[in-house]
Amino acid sequence: MIAEVILNSNAKQLNRVFDYKIPETLASKIKIGSRVFVPFSNRKEPEEGFVVNIKENSEYKLKEIVKADETEYINEKNINLSKWMARRYFCNVSDCIKLMLPPGTTTKIIENRVKEKNASFVYLKKDAEDIEEAIENKKIKSEKQIRALQFLLENEGVIVTDLEMFADVTRSVLNTLKKNGYIEIIEKQVERNPFVNKNIKKDKDLILTEEQQNAYDTICEAIDDHLFSEFLLFGITGSGKTEVYLQLIENILKQGKTSIMLVPEISLTPQTVDRFISRFGEEKIAILHSKLSVGERYDQWNKIREGKAKIVIGARSAIFAPVSDLGIIIIDEEHDVSYKSETTPRYHTKEVARYLAKENNVPLVLGSATPDLDSYYRTQKQETTLLELNKRANNARLPNVEIVDLRQELQEGNKTMISGKLHKAIKENIENKKQTILFLNRRGFSTFVMCRDCGNTIKCKNCDITLTYHASTKKLKCHYCGYEISMVKECPECHSKNIKHFGAGTQKLEEQIKLLFPEAKTIRMDIDTVSKKNSHEKILNQFKNENIDILIGTQMVVKGHHFPNVTLVGVIAADSSLNLDDFKANEKTFQLLTQVAGRAGRENMPGKVIIQTYNPDNFSIECSKKQDYKLFYNTEILIRKQLKYPPFCDIIVIGINSENEQEGNRITKNLHTYLKNRVLQENLGIILYKGMPAPIDKIKNKYRFRIIIKCKFDDSMIGIINDVLSEYQKMKESKNIKNRVIIDLNPNNLM
Ligand code: ADP
Ligand code: ZN
Ligand code: ZN
């Protein structure tokens, strides 16, 4: 017998099958999906690969498979999904297979792992980019060191013994890496059980409201029909969507089947998970997200694979959990951008979920208070069934939203970040022992530093991005590449000492709040305060339990948390997301403001929201004041239609990155010319834009160009893009400058 094998490599030219003979001795072991080792070209060691097909004959003279795994990790269905994804998202099949393998096994599959209570964790000490560069430039030569680093690049915070096993290295290799400043080793308690220290009360089903019951019944009919169907559960914040999910999952559980419940990475806090544990108990639940250690993820993965966990709760990649008896897929906060992968493979979780739900004849339920415009549009075209929850489940009233015009504040001489109205409301709240959340979509102390004499702003030398001032370290930092310098005392251009901070971030806001309300206890949550495992949860718990008056934060405070005592939410500047160079700017602003507003007055106390803005007349701000999604949708969908933007077309971005500006420009021009000729010759009905530098035209010393196409994404378009990629392969053969071409289908943004 002959096996078709895909090598585990991300090299484009290896993205095809190779035929190998299956030796007699391995015949019983090898199936579609088996992991095998094969001789390849003139490489010394056998290469790892996966069997994607088995057949009788081959036209070539063949080498034999050397070795095969006992355990079957993936199956034919996984292979088919991988092929489908590779085609749709223009990546290698092996890139997709990796998403479905047990965590940590891309380097080596381990069966029996050591369990420990206290352990040393290994963290990378340098940026991923620097490490990749050191490997590429042969600054690090040792295979073993490279293996260890590559493993760490994929898995943050690994226990030393795990790393030794998974990457197959010895302690002395790690010691060398430590000595050379690549890694650090930190002593910490092991939490192999992510549910550790949980003492959760058992809780029972609530009696559903009429709206909830109607949604539940409609979805249950689909479950009973054993047919694929898609639902959009559109319910304002606090309308009881989660209760509907819980009861649906209970129904699936009774049938002995497994549910996949996806939530955005950032809201995968124990608060969310607790609600599921208290309903179903932790034995039946597995959780998967990137903050777990690789060992924990491995255990959770196994629990699912062995069929012990019947409820999988996780972020984006949990859609690939090894479930064999799928009963339902639920995607909460379905509008969240984290459902689109921004690295290879650049997949859309909803599309993969749809594929799996169809394959298994089960329902797909999307839930949101502010649905993705595309999801709502699908309900209008009857592709998705719309289920609405218009009332708050526990009769809590929607908060009262007020808009404050910051231009007027400025005219009246208020130079702080807090308007008169917001100031008064915060003061009242502190006196009444109620809690306040202040939201600002910028971290750092102030966004940028500018010379008041010549107008020069201080930018990153690698990225052409304005540097951000961080007060705690007194440094200017680039948010893209991590480049940092000490705060400048004079303008590098004109040497004036008249340097001023402009704009304001969360740190500065916290400082002002402490000055304005010295009696208040505050806590701040942003990327800078949330980094090591669990500290996200710690901050939220502290806020909830320790009489803290004010939580100051970025984006992170927005997602699905439930704080009964929060009655006031202040949005410091609603404009930051409006000024993006992006057709989704209005949608993002509306979603963000509505989600923030939803944090106020979740129980019987009325909530108040104050939105400060320089653009009080913008319709997305007006609609969020009214908390009126449909009004927003009806306005925005017309604009999209007129300007021909999604959902009325698909957008493909061909991104060209190059070390060399001229070279990047040349490739971009050539690819554009190639496409233009095809469009003209074949009369293709697509809109092709000229190749251009990207809005952020340099990141980490790579020049960035892009070609944007508006089209209907279908088989013929896939063919055309693949032709473009072959053109590129031909073009770059002559040069030894490093370039990269990335295809992104319907990306989150066009930056
Ligand atoms: P959402 O997921 O839509 O934001 P939740 O499911 O978190 O809403 O519900 C908000 C609050 O209402 C929670 O405190 C929840 O316990 C409560 N709740 C939900 N459904 C019901 C119900 N049928 N009866 C009483 N309270 C409910
Ligand atoms: Zn100057
Ligand atoms: Zn930079």
mmCIF file of N, CA and C in Angstrom, residues 316 337-338 340-347 742 744 747-749:
data_model
loop_
_atom_site.group_PDB
_atom_site.id
_atom_site.type_symbol
_atom_site.label_atom_id
_atom_site.label_comp_id
_atom_site.label_asym_id
_atom_site.label_seq_id
_atom_site.Cartn_x
_atom_site.Cartn_y
_atom_site.Cartn_z
ATOM 1 N N ARG A 316 -10.878 31.020 20.711
ATOM 2 C CA ARG A 316 -10.869 30.664 19.292
ATOM 3 C C ARG A 316 -10.443 29.241 18.961
ATOM 4 N N VAL A 337 -13.452 40.588 17.722
ATOM 5 C CA VAL A 337 -12.410 40.458 16.697
ATOM 6 C C VAL A 337 -11.472 39.279 16.949
ATOM 7 N N SER A 338 -11.417 38.800 18.183
ATOM 8 C CA SER A 338 -10.470 37.712 18.451
ATOM 9 C C SER A 338 -10.870 36.404 17.776
ATOM 10 N N LYS A 340 -11.163 36.084 14.709
ATOM 11 C CA LYS A 340 -10.423 36.010 13.453
ATOM 12 C C LYS A 340 -8.950 35.878 13.812
ATOM 13 N N SER A 341 -8.303 34.850 13.305
ATOM 14 C CA SER A 341 -6.891 34.669 13.605
ATOM 15 C C SER A 341 -6.053 35.662 12.797
ATOM 16 N N GLU A 342 -5.121 36.290 13.475
ATOM 17 C CA GLU A 342 -4.270 37.276 12.797
ATOM 18 C C GLU A 342 -2.913 36.689 12.433
ATOM 19 N N THR A 343 -2.737 35.395 12.690
ATOM 20 C CA THR A 343 -1.502 34.745 12.264
ATOM 21 C C THR A 343 -1.877 33.518 11.436
ATOM 22 N N THR A 344 -0.922 32.987 10.712
ATOM 23 C CA THR A 344 -1.175 31.823 9.864
ATOM 24 C C THR A 344 -1.573 30.627 10.715
ATOM 25 N N PRO A 345 -2.576 29.889 10.397
ATOM 26 C CA PRO A 345 -3.575 30.127 9.352
ATOM 27 C C PRO A 345 -4.572 31.216 9.766
ATOM 28 N N ARG A 346 -4.821 32.125 8.838
ATOM 29 C CA ARG A 346 -5.639 33.294 9.154
ATOM 30 C C ARG A 346 -7.125 32.992 9.008
ATOM 31 N N TYR A 347 -7.597 32.101 9.843
ATOM 32 C CA TYR A 347 -8.965 31.618 9.674
ATOM 33 C C TYR A 347 -9.986 32.448 10.445
ATOM 34 N N ILE A 742 1.539 37.706 2.225
ATOM 35 C CA ILE A 742 0.497 37.150 3.091
ATOM 36 C C ILE A 742 -0.855 37.432 2.458
ATOM 37 N N ASP A 744 -4.800 37.668 3.200
ATOM 38 C CA ASP A 744 -5.744 37.737 4.305
ATOM 39 C C ASP A 744 -7.147 37.945 3.752
ATOM 40 N N PRO A 747 -9.944 40.616 6.499
ATOM 41 C CA PRO A 747 -9.197 40.851 7.738
ATOM 42 C C PRO A 747 -9.967 41.776 8.684
ATOM 43 N N ASN A 748 -9.548 41.774 9.943
ATOM 44 C CA ASN A 748 -10.188 42.635 10.939
ATOM 45 C C ASN A 748 -10.010 44.107 10.623
ATOM 46 N N ASN A 749 -8.835 44.451 10.137
ATOM 47 C CA ASN A 749 -8.616 45.847 9.779
ATOM 48 C C ASN A 749 -7.655 45.917 8.613
#
